[in-house]
Amino acid sequence: EYASCVGQTGYYFYPVYNSFSQVMINEVRMKYTTQPIVAIDTTNRFFYYAPTLQFHSLAELKAKLKTDSEAAGGSGMLQAAISNSPIMVVGGQNVLNTNLLDTKQATVKSYRGFLAWKDRTVTFGVVHGATVIDSAAVATAMGVDYALNLDGGGSTAMVMNGNYILGPGRNIPNAIVLAP
């Protein structure tokens, strides 16, 4: 819906694993993506891999996850994965590289979404009236181990118990769904 997105209806730039179809959307982009990928096994263990381009295929990501997950007592099986940018927190430290932010991310105060986790506890956060810089500071202050920026502004939406509690401001081509 933005001028820069004409002709890209339903498009998402980064690799994301569709758990229902067990297909990596934009798999071809894996070998070019310098941003991290977050993979979650079927025992809800999170694994952070940077950069995504270390994997040239879904099969390579699955093989690495299998090894790492089993070593951590997990199932070794991929449940979900998403790449996005920028990474905000690694090892509990704010690692946001402000040089990688576009003007809107650095200066426009809007809704800013993020995915964060500490151990096996996941947090989806939305910071109101914030830049990505502000959002990284909030995630760091929360004491999470890792935090990955998700799209913000009009792309931010959140549904709880079947009802929108935020957004949507525009049509979006993907969603992260948590289900029992």
Coordinates of N, CA and C in Angstrom, one line a residue:
E1 N 0.8 -1.2 0.0 CA 0.0 0.0 0.0 C 0.8 1.3 0.0
Y2 N 2.2 1.1 0.1 CA 3.1 2.3 0.0 C 3.6 2.4 -1.5
A3 N 3.9 3.6 -1.9 CA 4.4 3.8 -3.2 C 5.6 2.9 -3.6
S4 N 6.5 2.7 -2.6 CA 7.6 1.9 -2.8 C 7.3 0.4 -3.0
C5 N 6.1 0.0 -2.7 CA 5.7 -1.4 -2.7 C 4.8 -1.7 -3.9
V6 N 4.6 -0.8 -4.8 CA 3.7 -1.1 -6.0 C 4.2 -2.4 -6.6
G7 N 3.3 -3.3 -6.9 CA 3.5 -4.5 -7.6 C 4.0 -5.6 -6.7
Q8 N 4.0 -5.4 -5.3 CA 4.5 -6.4 -4.4 C 3.4 -6.8 -3.5
T9 N 2.2 -7.0 -4.0 CA 1.1 -7.4 -3.2 C 1.3 -8.7 -2.5
G10 N 1.1 -8.8 -1.2 CA 1.3 -10.1 -0.5 C 2.7 -10.5 -0.4
Y11 N 3.6 -9.6 -0.6 CA 5.1 -10.0 -0.5 C 5.7 -9.7 0.8
Y12 N 6.5 -10.6 1.3 CA 7.3 -10.5 2.5 C 8.8 -10.7 2.1
F13 N 9.6 -9.8 2.4 CA 11.0 -9.8 2.0 C 11.9 -10.9 2.5
Y14 N 11.8 -11.2 3.8 CA 12.7 -12.1 4.5 C 12.1 -13.6 4.5
P15 N 13.0 -14.5 4.7 CA 12.6 -15.9 4.8 C 11.7 -16.1 6.1
V16 N 10.6 -16.9 5.9 CA 9.8 -17.2 7.0 C 9.2 -18.6 6.8
Y17 N 9.2 -19.4 7.8 CA 8.7 -20.8 7.7 C 7.2 -20.8 8.0
N18 N 6.5 -21.4 7.0 CA 5.1 -21.6 7.1 C 4.9 -22.9 7.8
S19 N 4.5 -22.9 9.1 CA 4.4 -24.1 9.9 C 3.3 -25.1 9.4
F20 N 2.3 -24.5 8.8 CA 1.2 -25.3 8.4 C 1.5 -26.1 7.1
S21 N 2.2 -25.5 6.2 CA 2.5 -26.1 4.9 C 4.0 -26.7 5.0
Q22 N 4.7 -26.4 6.0 CA 6.1 -26.8 6.2 C 7.0 -26.4 5.1
V23 N 6.8 -25.2 4.6 CA 7.5 -24.6 3.5 C 8.2 -23.3 4.0
M24 N 9.4 -23.1 3.5 CA 10.1 -21.9 3.8 C 9.7 -20.9 2.7
I25 N 8.9 -19.9 3.1 CA 8.6 -18.8 2.1 C 9.9 -18.0 1.9
N26 N 10.1 -17.7 0.7 CA 11.4 -16.9 0.3 C 12.6 -17.7 0.6
E27 N 12.6 -19.0 0.5 CA 13.7 -19.8 0.8 C 15.0 -19.4 0.0
V28 N 14.8 -19.0 -1.3 CA 15.9 -18.5 -2.1 C 16.6 -17.4 -1.5
R29 N 15.9 -16.5 -0.7 CA 16.5 -15.4 0.0 C 17.5 -15.8 1.1
M30 N 17.4 -17.0 1.6 CA 18.2 -17.4 2.8 C 19.7 -17.1 2.5
K31 N 20.1 -17.5 1.3 CA 21.6 -17.4 1.0 C 22.0 -15.9 0.8
Y32 N 21.1 -15.0 0.8 CA 21.4 -13.5 0.7 C 21.2 -12.7 1.9
T33 N 20.4 -13.2 2.9 CA 19.9 -12.4 4.0 C 21.0 -12.3 5.1
T34 N 21.4 -11.1 5.3 CA 22.5 -10.8 6.3 C 21.9 -10.7 7.7
Q35 N 20.6 -10.6 7.8 CA 19.9 -10.5 9.1 C 19.8 -11.9 9.7
P36 N 19.5 -11.9 11.0 CA 19.4 -13.2 11.7 C 18.1 -14.0 11.4
I37 N 18.1 -15.2 11.7 CA 16.9 -16.0 11.6 C 16.7 -16.7 13.0
V38 N 15.5 -16.7 13.5 CA 15.1 -17.3 14.7 C 14.3 -18.6 14.4
A39 N 14.8 -19.7 14.9 CA 14.1 -21.0 14.7 C 13.6 -21.5 16.0
I40 N 12.5 -22.1 16.0 CA 11.9 -22.7 17.2 C 11.6 -24.2 17.0
D41 N 12.0 -25.0 17.9 CA 11.8 -26.4 17.7 C 10.4 -26.8 18.3
T42 N 10.0 -28.0 18.1 CA 8.6 -28.4 18.6 C 8.5 -28.6 20.1
T43 N 9.6 -28.4 20.8 CA 9.5 -28.3 22.3 C 9.6 -26.8 22.8
N44 N 9.4 -25.9 21.8 CA 9.4 -24.5 22.1 C 10.7 -23.9 22.6
R45 N 11.8 -24.5 22.1 CA 13.1 -23.9 22.3 C 13.5 -23.0 21.2
F46 N 14.0 -21.8 21.5 CA 14.4 -20.8 20.5 C 15.9 -20.9 20.2
F47 N 16.2 -20.7 18.9 CA 17.6 -20.7 18.5 C 17.8 -19.6 17.6
Y48 N 18.9 -18.8 17.9 CA 19.2 -17.6 17.2 C 20.4 -17.9 16.3
Y49 N 20.2 -17.6 15.0 CA 21.3 -17.9 14.0 C 21.6 -16.6 13.2
A50 N 22.8 -16.2 13.2 CA 23.2 -14.9 12.5 C 24.5 -15.2 11.7
P51 N 24.5 -14.8 10.5 CA 23.4 -14.3 9.7 C 22.6 -15.5 9.0
T52 N 21.5 -15.2 8.5 CA 20.7 -16.2 7.8 C 21.4 -16.8 6.7
L53 N 22.3 -16.0 6.0 CA 22.9 -16.5 4.8 C 23.9 -17.7 5.0
Q54 N 24.1 -18.1 6.3 CA 24.9 -19.2 6.5 C 24.2 -20.5 6.1
F55 N 22.9 -20.4 5.9 CA 22.1 -21.5 5.4 C 21.7 -21.2 4.0
H56 N 21.9 -22.1 3.1 CA 21.5 -21.9 1.7 C 20.2 -22.5 1.4
S57 N 19.6 -23.2 2.4 CA 18.3 -23.9 2.1 C 17.7 -24.2 3.5
L58 N 16.4 -24.6 3.4 CA 15.7 -25.0 4.5 C 16.3 -26.3 5.1
A59 N 16.8 -27.2 4.2 CA 17.4 -28.4 4.7 C 18.6 -28.1 5.6
E60 N 19.4 -27.1 5.2 CA 20.6 -26.8 6.0 C 20.2 -26.2 7.4
L61 N 19.2 -25.4 7.4 CA 18.7 -24.9 8.7 C 18.1 -26.0 9.5
K62 N 17.4 -26.9 9.0 CA 16.8 -28.0 9.7 C 17.9 -28.9 10.3
A63 N 19.0 -29.1 9.5 CA 20.1 -29.9 10.0 C 20.8 -29.3 11.2
K64 N 21.0 -28.0 11.1 CA 21.7 -27.3 12.2 C 20.8 -27.2 13.5
L65 N 19.5 -27.0 13.2 CA 18.5 -26.9 14.4 C 18.5 -28.3 15.0
K66 N 18.5 -29.4 14.2 CA 18.4 -30.7 14.8 C 19.5 -31.0 15.8
T67 N 20.7 -30.6 15.3 CA 21.9 -30.8 16.2 C 21.8 -30.0 17.4
D68 N 21.5 -28.7 17.3 CA 21.5 -27.8 18.4 C 20.3 -28.1 19.4
S69 N 19.2 -28.4 18.8 CA 18.0 -28.7 19.6 C 18.2 -30.0 20.4
E70 N 18.7 -31.0 19.8 CA 18.9 -32.3 20.5 C 20.0 -32.1 21.6
A71 N 21.0 -31.3 21.4 CA 22.0 -31.0 22.4 C 21.4 -30.3 23.6
A72 N 20.4 -29.5 23.4 CA 19.7 -28.8 24.4 C 18.5 -29.5 25.1
G73 N 18.4 -30.8 24.7 CA 17.3 -31.6 25.2 C 16.0 -31.4 24.5
G74 N 16.0 -30.8 23.3 CA 14.8 -30.6 22.5 C 14.5 -31.7 21.5
S75 N 13.5 -31.5 20.7 CA 13.0 -32.5 19.8 C 13.9 -32.7 18.5
G76 N 14.6 -31.6 18.2 CA 15.4 -31.6 16.9 C 14.6 -31.3 15.7
M77 N 13.3 -31.0 15.9 CA 12.4 -30.8 14.8 C 11.9 -29.3 14.7
L78 N 12.0 -28.8 13.5 CA 11.6 -27.4 13.3 C 10.1 -27.2 13.4
Q79 N 9.7 -26.2 14.2 CA 8.3 -25.8 14.3 C 8.0 -24.5 13.6
A80 N 8.9 -23.5 13.7 CA 8.7 -22.2 13.2 C 10.1 -21.5 13.0
A81 N 10.1 -20.6 12.1 CA 11.3 -19.8 11.9 C 10.9 -18.5 11.2
I82 N 11.6 -17.4 11.5 CA 11.4 -16.1 10.9 C 12.7 -15.3 10.9
S83 N 12.9 -14.6 9.8 CA 14.0 -13.7 9.7 C 13.4 -12.3 9.6
N84 N 14.0 -11.3 10.2 CA 13.5 -9.9 10.1 C 14.7 -9.1 10.6
S85 N 14.5 -7.8 10.6 CA 15.5 -6.9 11.0 C 15.0 -5.6 11.6
P86 N 15.8 -5.0 12.4 CA 17.1 -5.4 12.8 C 17.0 -6.2 14.1
I87 N 18.1 -6.9 14.4 CA 18.2 -7.6 15.7 C 18.5 -6.4 16.7
M88 N 17.8 -6.5 17.9 CA 17.9 -5.5 18.8 C 18.7 -5.9 20.1
V89 N 18.5 -7.1 20.5 CA 19.1 -7.6 21.8 C 19.7 -9.0 21.5
V90 N 21.0 -9.2 21.9 CA 21.6 -10.5 21.8 C 22.3 -10.7 23.2
G91 N 22.1 -11.8 23.8 CA 22.8 -12.1 25.1 C 22.5 -11.1 26.1
G92 N 21.3 -10.5 26.1 CA 20.8 -9.5 27.1 C 21.4 -8.1 26.8
Q93 N 22.2 -7.9 25.8 CA 22.7 -6.6 25.5 C 22.1 -6.0 24.3
N94 N 21.9 -4.7 24.4 CA 21.4 -3.9 23.2 C 22.4 -3.9 22.2
V95 N 22.2 -4.5 21.0 CA 23.2 -4.5 19.9 C 22.6 -3.8 18.7
L96 N 21.6 -3.0 18.8 CA 21.0 -2.4 17.7 C 22.0 -1.5 17.0
N97 N 22.2 -1.8 15.7 CA 23.1 -1.0 14.8 C 22.2 0.1 14.2
T98 N 22.3 1.3 14.7 CA 21.5 2.4 14.2 C 21.8 2.8 12.8
N99 N 23.0 2.4 12.3 CA 23.4 2.7 11.0 C 22.6 1.9 10.0
L100 N 22.0 0.8 10.4 CA 21.2 0.0 9.5 C 19.7 0.4 9.4
L101 N 19.3 1.4 10.2 CA 17.9 1.8 10.3 C 17.6 2.8 9.1
D102 N 16.4 2.7 8.6 CA 16.0 3.7 7.6 C 15.5 4.9 8.4
T103 N 15.2 6.0 7.7 CA 14.8 7.2 8.4 C 13.6 7.1 9.3
K104 N 12.6 6.3 8.8 CA 11.4 6.1 9.5 C 11.7 5.3 10.8
Q105 N 12.5 4.3 10.7 CA 12.8 3.5 11.9 C 13.5 4.3 12.9
A106 N 14.4 5.2 12.5 CA 15.2 5.9 13.4 C 14.5 7.1 14.0
T107 N 13.5 7.7 13.3 CA 13.0 9.0 13.7 C 11.5 9.1 14.0
V108 N 10.7 8.2 13.3 CA 9.3 8.3 13.4 C 8.8 7.5 14.6
K109 N 8.0 8.2 15.5 CA 7.4 7.6 16.6 C 6.1 7.0 16.2
S110 N 6.0 5.6 16.3 CA 4.8 4.9 15.9 C 4.7 3.6 16.7
Y111 N 3.9 2.7 16.3 CA 3.8 1.4 16.9 C 5.1 0.6 16.5
R112 N 5.8 0.0 17.4 CA 6.9 -0.8 17.0 C 6.8 -2.2 17.6
G113 N 6.8 -3.2 16.8 CA 6.6 -4.6 17.3 C 7.9 -5.3 17.4
F114 N 8.0 -6.2 18.3 CA 9.2 -7.1 18.4 C 8.9 -8.4 19.0
L115 N 9.7 -9.4 18.6 CA 9.7 -10.7 19.2 C 10.9 -10.9 20.1
A116 N 10.7 -11.3 21.3 CA 11.8 -11.4 22.3 C 11.6 -12.7 23.1
W117 N 12.7 -13.2 23.6 CA 12.6 -14.4 24.5 C 13.8 -14.4 25.5
K118 N 13.5 -15.1 26.5 CA 14.5 -15.4 27.6 C 14.2 -16.8 28.0
D119 N 15.3 -17.6 27.8 CA 15.1 -19.1 28.0 C 14.0 -19.6 27.1
R120 N 12.9 -20.1 27.7 CA 11.8 -20.6 26.9 C 10.5 -19.8 27.0
T121 N 10.7 -18.6 27.5 CA 9.6 -17.6 27.6 C 9.6 -16.6 26.4
V122 N 8.6 -16.6 25.7 CA 8.5 -15.7 24.5 C 7.6 -14.5 24.8
T123 N 8.0 -13.4 24.3 CA 7.3 -12.1 24.5 C 7.1 -11.5 23.1
F124 N 5.9 -11.2 22.8 CA 5.6 -10.3 21.6 C 5.3 -8.9 22.2
G125 N 6.1 -8.0 21.8 CA 5.8 -6.6 22.4 C 5.5 -5.6 21.3
V126 N 4.7 -4.7 21.7 CA 4.3 -3.5 20.9 C 4.6 -2.3 21.7
V127 N 5.5 -1.4 21.3 CA 5.8 -0.2 22.0 C 5.1 0.9 21.3
H128 N 4.3 1.7 22.0 CA 3.5 2.8 21.4 C 4.3 4.0 21.4
G129 N 4.2 4.8 20.3 CA 4.9 6.1 20.2 C 6.4 6.0 20.3
A130 N 7.0 5.1 19.5 CA 8.4 4.8 19.7 C 9.1 4.6 18.3
T131 N 10.4 4.9 18.3 CA 11.2 4.6 17.2 C 11.8 3.1 17.4
V132 N 12.4 2.6 16.5 CA 13.1 1.3 16.7 C 14.1 1.4 17.8
I133 N 14.8 2.5 17.9 CA 15.8 2.7 18.9 C 15.1 2.6 20.3
D134 N 13.9 3.3 20.4 CA 13.2 3.2 21.7 C 12.7 1.8 22.0
S135 N 12.3 1.1 21.0 CA 11.8 -0.3 21.1 C 12.9 -1.2 21.6
A136 N 14.1 -1.0 21.1 CA 15.3 -1.8 21.5 C 15.6 -1.5 23.0
A137 N 15.5 -0.3 23.4 CA 15.7 0.1 24.8 C 14.7 -0.6 25.7
V138 N 13.4 -0.6 25.3 CA 12.4 -1.3 26.1 C 12.7 -2.8 26.2
A139 N 13.0 -3.4 25.1 CA 13.3 -4.9 25.2 C 14.5 -5.1 26.1
T140 N 15.5 -4.3 26.0 CA 16.7 -4.5 26.8 C 16.3 -4.3 28.3
A141 N 15.5 -3.3 28.6 CA 15.1 -3.0 30.0 C 14.2 -4.2 30.5
M142 N 13.5 -4.9 29.7 CA 12.7 -6.1 30.1 C 13.6 -7.2 30.5
G143 N 14.9 -7.2 30.2 CA 15.8 -8.3 30.6 C 15.7 -9.5 29.7
V144 N 15.3 -9.4 28.5 CA 15.2 -10.5 27.6 C 16.6 -10.9 27.1
D145 N 16.8 -12.1 26.6 CA 18.1 -12.5 26.1 C 18.2 -12.1 24.6
Y146 N 17.1 -12.1 23.9 CA 17.2 -11.8 22.5 C 15.9 -11.0 22.1
A147 N 16.0 -10.1 21.2 CA 14.9 -9.4 20.7 C 15.1 -9.0 19.2
L148 N 14.1 -9.3 18.4 CA 14.1 -9.1 17.0 C 13.0 -8.1 16.6
N149 N 13.3 -7.0 15.9 CA 12.3 -6.1 15.5 C 11.4 -6.8 14.5
L150 N 10.1 -6.5 14.6 CA 9.1 -6.9 13.6 C 8.7 -5.6 12.9
D151 N 8.0 -5.7 11.8 CA 7.5 -4.5 11.1 C 6.6 -3.7 12.1
G152 N 6.7 -2.4 11.9 CA 5.9 -1.5 12.7 C 5.0 -0.6 12.0
G153 N 4.5 0.5 12.6 CA 3.6 1.4 12.0 C 2.3 0.7 11.6
G154 N 1.8 1.0 10.4 CA 0.6 0.5 9.9 C 0.6 -1.0 9.8
S155 N 1.7 -1.7 9.8 CA 1.8 -3.1 9.7 C 1.6 -3.8 11.0
T156 N 1.5 -3.0 12.1 CA 1.4 -3.6 13.5 C -0.1 -4.0 13.7
A157 N -0.3 -5.2 14.1 CA -1.6 -5.7 14.5 C -1.4 -6.8 15.5
M158 N -2.4 -6.9 16.4 CA -2.4 -7.9 17.4 C -3.8 -8.4 17.7
V159 N -4.0 -9.7 17.7 CA -5.3 -10.3 17.9 C -5.2 -11.2 19.1
M160 N -6.2 -11.0 20.0 CA -6.3 -11.9 21.2 C -7.7 -12.4 21.3
N161 N -7.8 -13.7 21.5 CA -9.1 -14.4 21.6 C -10.0 -14.0 20.5
G162 N -9.5 -13.9 19.3 CA -10.3 -13.7 18.1 C -10.6 -12.2 17.8
N163 N -10.1 -11.3 18.6 CA -10.5 -9.9 18.4 C -9.2 -9.1 18.3
Y164 N -9.2 -8.1 17.4 CA -8.1 -7.2 17.3 C -8.0 -6.3 18.5
I165 N -6.9 -6.3 19.1 CA -6.6 -5.4 20.2 C -5.7 -4.2 19.8
L166 N -5.2 -4.4 18.6 CA -4.4 -3.3 17.9 C -4.4 -3.6 16.4
G167 N -4.7 -2.5 15.7 CA -4.6 -2.6 14.2 C -5.8 -3.3 13.6
P168 N -5.7 -3.8 12.4 CA -4.5 -3.5 11.5 C -4.7 -2.2 10.8
G169 N -3.5 -1.6 10.6 CA -3.5 -0.3 9.9 C -3.5 -0.4 8.4
R170 N -3.1 -1.6 7.9 CA -3.1 -1.9 6.5 C -3.1 -3.4 6.3
N171 N -3.2 -3.8 5.0 CA -3.2 -5.3 4.8 C -1.8 -5.8 5.0
I172 N -1.6 -6.9 5.6 CA -0.3 -7.6 5.8 C -0.3 -9.0 5.2
P173 N 0.8 -9.4 4.7 CA 0.8 -10.8 4.0 C 1.1 -11.9 4.9
N174 N 1.4 -11.7 6.2 CA 1.8 -12.8 7.1 C 1.4 -12.5 8.5
A175 N 1.5 -13.5 9.3 CA 1.2 -13.4 10.8 C 2.0 -14.4 11.5
I176 N 2.2 -14.1 12.8 CA 2.8 -15.0 13.7 C 1.6 -15.4 14.6
V177 N 1.3 -16.7 14.6 CA 0.2 -17.2 15.4 C 0.7 -18.2 16.5
L178 N 0.3 -17.9 17.7 CA 0.5 -18.8 18.9 C -0.7 -19.5 19.2
A179 N -0.7 -20.8 19.3 CA -1.8 -21.6 19.5 C -1.5 -22.8 20.5
P180 N -2.4 -23.1 21.4 CA -2.1 -24.2 22.3 C -1.9 -25.6 21.5

